[in-house]
PDB file of C-alpha atoms in Angstrom:
ATOM      1  CA  ASN A 222     184.389  62.234 105.205  1.00  0.00           C
ATOM      2  CA  ALA A 223     184.606  60.285 101.991  1.00  0.00           C
ATOM      3  CA  GLY A 224     186.242  61.978  99.051  1.00  0.00           C
ATOM      4  CA  VAL A 225     184.868  62.265  95.543  1.00  0.00           C
ATOM      5  CA  MET A 226     183.742  58.788  94.532  1.00  0.00           C
ATOM      6  CA  GLN A 227     183.717  57.680  90.937  1.00  0.00           C
ATOM      7  CA  ASN A 228     182.516  54.400  89.498  1.00  0.00           C
ATOM      8  CA  PRO A 229     183.242  52.316  87.715  1.00  0.00           C
ATOM      9  CA  ARG A 230     187.005  52.743  87.895  1.00  0.00           C
ATOM     10  CA  HIS A 231     187.440  50.803  84.691  1.00  0.00           C
ATOM     11  CA  LEU A 232     184.854  50.220  81.982  1.00  0.00           C
ATOM     12  CA  VAL A 233     185.171  48.363  78.700  1.00  0.00           C
ATOM     13  CA  ARG A 234     182.584  48.931  76.014  1.00  0.00           C
ATOM     14  CA  ARG A 235     182.224  47.776  72.431  1.00  0.00           C
ATOM     15  CA  ARG A 236     181.777  50.358  69.709  1.00  0.00           C
ATOM     16  CA  GLY A 237     178.162  51.477  69.579  1.00  0.00           C
ATOM     17  CA  GLN A 238     177.343  50.691  73.207  1.00  0.00           C
ATOM     18  CA  GLU A 239     176.542  53.211  75.889  1.00  0.00           C
ATOM     19  CA  ALA A 240     178.839  54.178  78.755  1.00  0.00           C
ATOM     20  CA  ARG A 241     177.586  55.624  82.029  1.00  0.00           C
ATOM     21  CA  LEU A 242     180.061  57.083  84.484  1.00  0.00           C
ATOM     22  CA  ARG A 243     178.962  58.076  87.958  1.00  0.00           C
ATOM     23  CA  CYS A 244     180.337  60.634  90.366  1.00  0.00           C
ATOM     24  CA  SER A 245     179.333  61.240  93.958  1.00  0.00           C
ATOM     25  CA  PRO A 246     180.781  64.556  95.155  1.00  0.00           C
ATOM     26  CA  MET A 247     182.197  65.124  98.589  1.00  0.00           C
ATOM     27  CA  LYS A 248     179.588  65.569 101.295  1.00  0.00           C
ATOM     28  CA  GLY A 249     178.333  69.116 101.306  1.00  0.00           C
ATOM     29  CA  HIS A 250     179.598  69.878  97.797  1.00  0.00           C
ATOM     30  CA  SER A 251     177.011  71.066  95.321  1.00  0.00           C
ATOM     31  CA  HIS A 252     179.279  71.813  92.351  1.00  0.00           C
ATOM     32  CA  VAL A 253     180.517  69.050  90.063  1.00  0.00           C
ATOM     33  CA  TYR A 254     182.940  69.234  87.151  1.00  0.00           C
ATOM     34  CA  TRP A 255     183.783  66.577  84.580  1.00  0.00           C
ATOM     35  CA  TYR A 256     187.163  66.524  82.833  1.00  0.00           C
ATOM     36  CA  ARG A 257     188.547  64.203  80.182  1.00  0.00           C
ATOM     37  CA  GLN A 258     192.130  63.071  79.745  1.00  0.00           C
ATOM     38  CA  LEU A 259     192.826  61.494  76.382  1.00  0.00           C
ATOM     39  CA  PRO A 260     195.880  59.190  76.105  1.00  0.00           C
ATOM     40  CA  GLU A 261     199.104  61.192  76.125  1.00  0.00           C
ATOM     41  CA  GLU A 262     197.176  64.463  76.420  1.00  0.00           C
ATOM     42  CA  GLY A 263     196.360  66.923  79.156  1.00  0.00           C
ATOM     43  CA  LEU A 264     193.101  67.302  81.018  1.00  0.00           C
ATOM     44  CA  LYS A 265     190.276  69.115  79.267  1.00  0.00           C
ATOM     45  CA  PHE A 266     187.151  70.619  80.780  1.00  0.00           C
ATOM     46  CA  MET A 267     183.862  69.046  79.710  1.00  0.00           C
ATOM     47  CA  VAL A 268     180.987  70.276  81.859  1.00  0.00           C
ATOM     48  CA  TYR A 269     180.151  72.089  85.089  1.00  0.00           C
ATOM     49  CA  LEU A 270     176.962  71.237  86.952  1.00  0.00           C
ATOM     50  CA  GLN A 271     175.130  72.237  90.066  1.00  0.00           C
ATOM     51  CA  LYS A 272     172.211  70.272  91.467  1.00  0.00           C
ATOM     52  CA  GLU A 273     169.627  69.932  88.672  1.00  0.00           C
ATOM     53  CA  ASN A 274     171.392  72.538  86.522  1.00  0.00           C
ATOM     54  CA  ILE A 275     173.998  72.509  83.798  1.00  0.00           C
ATOM     55  CA  ILE A 276     176.004  75.695  84.272  1.00  0.00           C
ATOM     56  CA  ASP A 277     178.633  75.354  81.545  1.00  0.00           C
ATOM     57  CA  GLU A 278     178.755  72.574  78.971  1.00  0.00           C
ATOM     58  CA  SER A 279     181.017  74.333  76.502  1.00  0.00           C
ATOM     59  CA  GLY A 280     183.594  71.538  76.665  1.00  0.00           C
ATOM     60  CA  MET A 281     181.165  68.733  75.850  1.00  0.00           C
ATOM     61  CA  PRO A 282     181.099  67.253  72.356  1.00  0.00           C
ATOM     62  CA  LYS A 283     177.840  68.301  70.693  1.00  0.00           C
ATOM     63  CA  GLU A 284     176.665  64.777  69.987  1.00  0.00           C
ATOM     64  CA  ARG A 285     176.456  61.545  72.011  1.00  0.00           C
ATOM     65  CA  PHE A 286     177.581  63.121  75.311  1.00  0.00           C
ATOM     66  CA  SER A 287     175.280  64.277  78.087  1.00  0.00           C
ATOM     67  CA  ALA A 288     175.594  64.967  81.786  1.00  0.00           C
ATOM     68  CA  GLU A 289     173.229  65.384  84.674  1.00  0.00           C
ATOM     69  CA  PHE A 290     173.358  66.047  88.401  1.00  0.00           C
ATOM     70  CA  PRO A 291     169.941  65.219  89.825  1.00  0.00           C
ATOM     71  CA  LYS A 292     168.547  66.445  93.103  1.00  0.00           C
ATOM     72  CA  GLU A 293     169.158  63.006  94.578  1.00  0.00           C
ATOM     73  CA  GLY A 294     171.983  60.684  93.623  1.00  0.00           C
ATOM     74  CA  PRO A 295     175.265  60.993  91.804  1.00  0.00           C
ATOM     75  CA  SER A 296     176.185  63.018  88.769  1.00  0.00           C
ATOM     76  CA  ILE A 297     176.191  60.923  85.617  1.00  0.00           C
ATOM     77  CA  LEU A 298     178.206  61.388  82.447  1.00  0.00           C
ATOM     78  CA  ARG A 299     176.585  59.460  79.637  1.00  0.00           C
ATOM     79  CA  ILE A 300     178.229  58.605  76.337  1.00  0.00           C
ATOM     80  CA  GLN A 301     175.995  57.061  73.702  1.00  0.00           C
ATOM     81  CA  GLN A 302     177.205  54.979  70.748  1.00  0.00           C
ATOM     82  CA  VAL A 303     180.792  55.013  71.935  1.00  0.00           C
ATOM     83  CA  VAL A 304     183.657  55.115  69.448  1.00  0.00           C
ATOM     84  CA  ARG A 305     187.320  54.247  69.905  1.00  0.00           C
ATOM     85  CA  GLY A 306     188.182  57.925  70.231  1.00  0.00           C
ATOM     86  CA  ASP A 307     186.127  58.088  73.444  1.00  0.00           C
ATOM     87  CA  SER A 308     188.702  55.896  75.181  1.00  0.00           C
ATOM     88  CA  ALA A 309     190.073  58.111  77.924  1.00  0.00           C
ATOM     89  CA  ALA A 310     190.182  58.752  81.636  1.00  0.00           C
ATOM     90  CA  TYR A 311     187.205  60.745  82.854  1.00  0.00           C
ATOM     91  CA  PHE A 312     187.726  62.681  86.065  1.00  0.00           C
ATOM     92  CA  CYS A 313     185.075  64.191  88.246  1.00  0.00           C
ATOM     93  CA  ALA A 314     185.796  66.997  90.664  1.00  0.00           C
ATOM     94  CA  SER A 315     183.674  68.776  93.234  1.00  0.00           C
ATOM     95  CA  SER A 316     183.784  71.978  95.211  1.00  0.00           C
ATOM     96  CA  PRO A 317     181.582  73.434  97.921  1.00  0.00           C
ATOM     97  CA  GLN A 318     180.891  76.683  96.104  1.00  0.00           C
ATOM     98  CA  SER A 319     181.283  78.288  92.744  1.00  0.00           C
ATOM     99  CA  GLY A 320     184.828  78.341  91.474  1.00  0.00           C
ATOM    100  CA  ILE A 321     184.583  82.083  91.048  1.00  0.00           C
ATOM    101  CA  SER A 322     185.758  82.465  94.645  1.00  0.00           C
ATOM    102  CA  GLY A 323     188.665  80.116  94.027  1.00  0.00           C
ATOM    103  CA  ASN A 324     187.671  77.317  96.376  1.00  0.00           C
ATOM    104  CA  THR A 325     189.843  74.253  96.598  1.00  0.00           C
ATOM    105  CA  ILE A 326     188.697  71.547  94.249  1.00  0.00           C
ATOM    106  CA  TYR A 327     188.723  67.826  94.987  1.00  0.00           C
ATOM    107  CA  PHE A 328     189.171  65.191  92.323  1.00  0.00           C
ATOM    108  CA  GLY A 329     187.960  61.634  92.130  1.00  0.00           C
ATOM    109  CA  GLU A 330     190.171  58.687  91.200  1.00  0.00           C
ATOM    110  CA  GLY A 331     188.902  58.741  87.634  1.00  0.00           C
ATOM    111  CA  SER A 332     187.021  56.321  85.414  1.00  0.00           C
ATOM    112  CA  TRP A 333     189.048  54.694  82.639  1.00  0.00           C
ATOM    113  CA  LEU A 334     186.910  53.956  79.592  1.00  0.00           C
ATOM    114  CA  THR A 335     188.225  51.586  76.948  1.00  0.00           C
ATOM    115  CA  VAL A 336     186.266  51.160  73.728  1.00  0.00           C
ATOM    116  CA  VAL A 337     187.065  48.001  71.798  1.00  0.00           C
TER     117      VAL A 337
ATOM    118  CA  LYS B 385     199.680  78.672  71.832  1.00  0.00           C
ATOM    119  CA  ASN B 386     198.171  77.035  74.910  1.00  0.00           C
ATOM    120  CA  GLU B 387     196.693  79.301  77.540  1.00  0.00           C
ATOM    121  CA  VAL B 388     198.733  77.448  80.171  1.00  0.00           C
ATOM    122  CA  GLU B 389     202.320  76.467  79.439  1.00  0.00           C
ATOM    123  CA  GLN B 390     204.456  74.305  81.694  1.00  0.00           C
ATOM    124  CA  SER B 391     208.173  73.661  81.630  1.00  0.00           C
ATOM    125  CA  PRO B 392     209.941  71.395  81.539  1.00  0.00           C
ATOM    126  CA  GLN B 393     207.792  68.641  80.019  1.00  0.00           C
ATOM    127  CA  ASN B 394     210.011  65.966  81.516  1.00  0.00           C
ATOM    128  CA  LEU B 395     212.400  66.204  84.437  1.00  0.00           C
ATOM    129  CA  THR B 396     214.717  63.580  85.878  1.00  0.00           C
ATOM    130  CA  ALA B 397     216.459  64.256  89.160  1.00  0.00           C
ATOM    131  CA  GLN B 398     218.556  62.449  91.729  1.00  0.00           C
ATOM    132  CA  GLU B 399     217.192  61.936  95.197  1.00  0.00           C
ATOM    133  CA  GLY B 400     217.842  64.987  97.342  1.00  0.00           C
ATOM    134  CA  GLU B 401     217.920  67.511  94.530  1.00  0.00           C
ATOM    135  CA  PHE B 402     215.957  70.751  94.558  1.00  0.00           C
ATOM    136  CA  ILE B 403     213.332  70.756  91.810  1.00  0.00           C
ATOM    137  CA  THR B 404     211.503  73.607  90.114  1.00  0.00           C
ATOM    138  CA  ILE B 405     208.572  73.323  87.728  1.00  0.00           C
ATOM    139  CA  ASN B 406     207.331  76.442  85.984  1.00  0.00           C
ATOM    140  CA  CYS B 407     203.921  77.521  84.753  1.00  0.00           C
ATOM    141  CA  SER B 408     203.040  80.532  82.614  1.00  0.00           C
ATOM    142  CA  TYR B 409     199.548  81.543  81.632  1.00  0.00           C
ATOM    143  CA  SER B 410     198.073  84.113  79.297  1.00  0.00           C
ATOM    144  CA  VAL B 411     194.602  84.759  80.744  1.00  0.00           C
ATOM    145  CA  GLY B 412     193.273  86.616  83.749  1.00  0.00           C
ATOM    146  CA  ILE B 413     192.793  84.238  86.635  1.00  0.00           C
ATOM    147  CA  SER B 414     191.111  84.096  90.015  1.00  0.00           C
ATOM    148  CA  ALA B 415     193.219  81.157  91.234  1.00  0.00           C
ATOM    149  CA  LEU B 416     195.950  78.771  90.180  1.00  0.00           C
ATOM    150  CA  HIS B 417     196.145  75.125  91.245  1.00  0.00           C
ATOM    151  CA  TRP B 418     199.073  72.760  91.354  1.00  0.00           C
ATOM    152  CA  LEU B 419     197.965  69.143  91.011  1.00  0.00           C
ATOM    153  CA  GLN B 420     199.759  65.815  91.327  1.00  0.00           C
ATOM    154  CA  GLN B 421     198.870  62.720  89.328  1.00  0.00           C
ATOM    155  CA  HIS B 422     200.430  59.305  89.855  1.00  0.00           C
ATOM    156  CA  PRO B 423     200.396  56.703  87.044  1.00  0.00           C
ATOM    157  CA  GLY B 424     196.975  55.134  86.684  1.00  0.00           C
ATOM    158  CA  GLY B 425     195.807  57.074  89.672  1.00  0.00           C
ATOM    159  CA  GLY B 426     193.734  59.979  90.682  1.00  0.00           C
ATOM    160  CA  ILE B 427     194.559  63.633  90.932  1.00  0.00           C
ATOM    161  CA  VAL B 428     195.421  65.398  94.142  1.00  0.00           C
ATOM    162  CA  SER B 429     195.283  69.139  94.587  1.00  0.00           C
ATOM    163  CA  LEU B 430     198.555  70.251  96.186  1.00  0.00           C
ATOM    164  CA  PHE B 431     198.026  73.994  96.298  1.00  0.00           C
ATOM    165  CA  MET B 432     195.547  76.670  95.371  1.00  0.00           C
ATOM    166  CA  LEU B 433     197.081  80.128  95.009  1.00  0.00           C
ATOM    167  CA  SER B 434     195.759  83.553  94.218  1.00  0.00           C
ATOM    168  CA  SER B 435     198.817  85.493  95.377  1.00  0.00           C
ATOM    169  CA  GLY B 436     202.158  85.147  97.099  1.00  0.00           C
ATOM    170  CA  LYS B 437     203.552  81.884  98.333  1.00  0.00           C
ATOM    171  CA  LYS B 438     202.403  78.700 100.092  1.00  0.00           C
ATOM    172  CA  LYS B 439     204.402  75.947 101.740  1.00  0.00           C
ATOM    173  CA  HIS B 440     203.403  72.429 102.684  1.00  0.00           C
ATOM    174  CA  GLY B 441     206.127  70.128 103.920  1.00  0.00           C
ATOM    175  CA  ARG B 442     208.810  69.942 101.233  1.00  0.00           C
ATOM    176  CA  LEU B 443     206.613  71.634  98.647  1.00  0.00           C
ATOM    177  CA  ILE B 444     206.559  75.358  97.971  1.00  0.00           C
ATOM    178  CA  ALA B 445     204.380  77.147  95.425  1.00  0.00           C
ATOM    179  CA  THR B 446     204.729  80.762  94.378  1.00  0.00           C
ATOM    180  CA  ILE B 447     202.771  82.974  92.036  1.00  0.00           C
ATOM    181  CA  ASN B 448     203.495  86.342  90.435  1.00  0.00           C
ATOM    182  CA  ILE B 449     200.194  87.735  89.204  1.00  0.00           C
ATOM    183  CA  GLN B 450     201.779  90.641  87.288  1.00  0.00           C
ATOM    184  CA  GLU B 451     204.095  88.329  85.369  1.00  0.00           C
ATOM    185  CA  LYS B 452     201.441  85.586  85.036  1.00  0.00           C
ATOM    186  CA  HIS B 453     203.859  82.987  86.284  1.00  0.00           C
ATOM    187  CA  SER B 454     203.909  80.355  89.002  1.00  0.00           C
ATOM    188  CA  SER B 455     206.531  77.914  90.209  1.00  0.00           C
ATOM    189  CA  LEU B 456     206.346  74.687  92.163  1.00  0.00           C
ATOM    190  CA  HIS B 457     209.457  73.782  94.137  1.00  0.00           C
ATOM    191  CA  ILE B 458     210.272  70.472  95.777  1.00  0.00           C
ATOM    192  CA  THR B 459     213.089  70.480  98.308  1.00  0.00           C
ATOM    193  CA  ALA B 460     215.054  67.330  99.165  1.00  0.00           C
ATOM    194  CA  SER B 461     213.299  65.358  96.430  1.00  0.00           C
ATOM    195  CA  HIS B 462     212.487  61.696  96.988  1.00  0.00           C
ATOM    196  CA  PRO B 463     211.575  58.846  94.591  1.00  0.00           C
ATOM    197  CA  ARG B 464     208.017  58.910  95.925  1.00  0.00           C
ATOM    198  CA  ASP B 465     207.720  62.434  94.479  1.00  0.00           C
ATOM    199  CA  SER B 466     207.815  60.851  91.010  1.00  0.00           C
ATOM    200  CA  ALA B 467     204.539  61.801  89.348  1.00  0.00           C
ATOM    201  CA  VAL B 468     203.026  64.168  86.820  1.00  0.00           C
ATOM    202  CA  TYR B 469     202.635  67.702  88.145  1.00  0.00           C
ATOM    203  CA  ILE B 470     199.916  69.765  86.524  1.00  0.00           C
ATOM    204  CA  CYS B 471     199.323  73.497  86.638  1.00  0.00           C
ATOM    205  CA  ALA B 472     195.690  74.567  86.253  1.00  0.00           C
ATOM    206  CA  VAL B 473     194.166  78.032  86.238  1.00  0.00           C
ATOM    207  CA  ARG B 474     190.673  79.205  87.011  1.00  0.00           C
ATOM    208  CA  GLU B 475     189.855  82.083  84.702  1.00  0.00           C
ATOM    209  CA  THR B 476     188.203  85.167  86.140  1.00  0.00           C
ATOM    210  CA  SER B 477     185.483  84.848  83.521  1.00  0.00           C
ATOM    211  CA  GLY B 478     184.214  81.463  84.655  1.00  0.00           C
ATOM    212  CA  SER B 479     184.471  78.451  86.895  1.00  0.00           C
ATOM    213  CA  ARG B 480     186.260  75.940  84.688  1.00  0.00           C
ATOM    214  CA  LEU B 481     189.891  74.937  85.087  1.00  0.00           C
ATOM    215  CA  THR B 482     192.304  75.163  82.155  1.00  0.00           C
ATOM    216  CA  PHE B 483     195.220  72.785  82.463  1.00  0.00           C
ATOM    217  CA  GLY B 484     198.824  72.731  81.400  1.00  0.00           C
ATOM    218  CA  GLU B 485     200.151  69.626  79.681  1.00  0.00           C
ATOM    219  CA  GLY B 486     201.867  68.452  82.838  1.00  0.00           C
ATOM    220  CA  THR B 487     205.471  67.835  83.865  1.00  0.00           C
ATOM    221  CA  GLN B 488     206.578  64.230  84.245  1.00  0.00           C
ATOM    222  CA  LEU B 489     208.977  64.126  87.201  1.00  0.00           C
ATOM    223  CA  THR B 490     211.164  61.106  87.871  1.00  0.00           C
ATOM    224  CA  VAL B 491     213.329  61.079  90.971  1.00  0.00           C
ATOM    225  CA  ASN B 492     215.952  58.359  90.981  1.00  0.00           C
ATOM    226  CA  PRO B 493     217.357  56.914  94.210  1.00  0.00           C
TER     227      PRO B 493
END
């Protein structure tokens, strides 16, 4: 049973380009979370999605960032017109049910975005 | 003030020592997670607690809901335990995790 798969592991983009980060949750998991870890800082919540629905996007910057979790395929975190401040590690996590019940959460290996 | 506070921020120990990392939080929670992160690597969930105490190998995690405090203990520490240990809470009002800043543990041989 494969774990949470993220790709790419490392991505370099020039300022103004677009970055797309993909996350395939564990088999049977329908809840996906994206977190960001800026250099020398702790993890911060970005967005919580279920299949075809955004449940909580209160941690997402209002502009340039979007996320989706389609019926088929991986969840995608999209960053348009990247700036140097977007350089960070982006972690995806999945769980089988809503976190309200306190289910164990599984993290991916992370995607390291560098904006040059 | 952060909703989740960890102490210490940095901890250096000698192999074999007993280690304690503390976590205090200020919000109502449904669960607390202890996570481990190695340099340049992913994050592993060590424990999920909603009450009491859990043990896995040399790791022990406790939580006191009334005092809003949790501890992670490592017995007979080993250099391979060197990592960042992160406390994260799931608030009762939602599904997101709120993280502490992490404790950088270095265990020297």
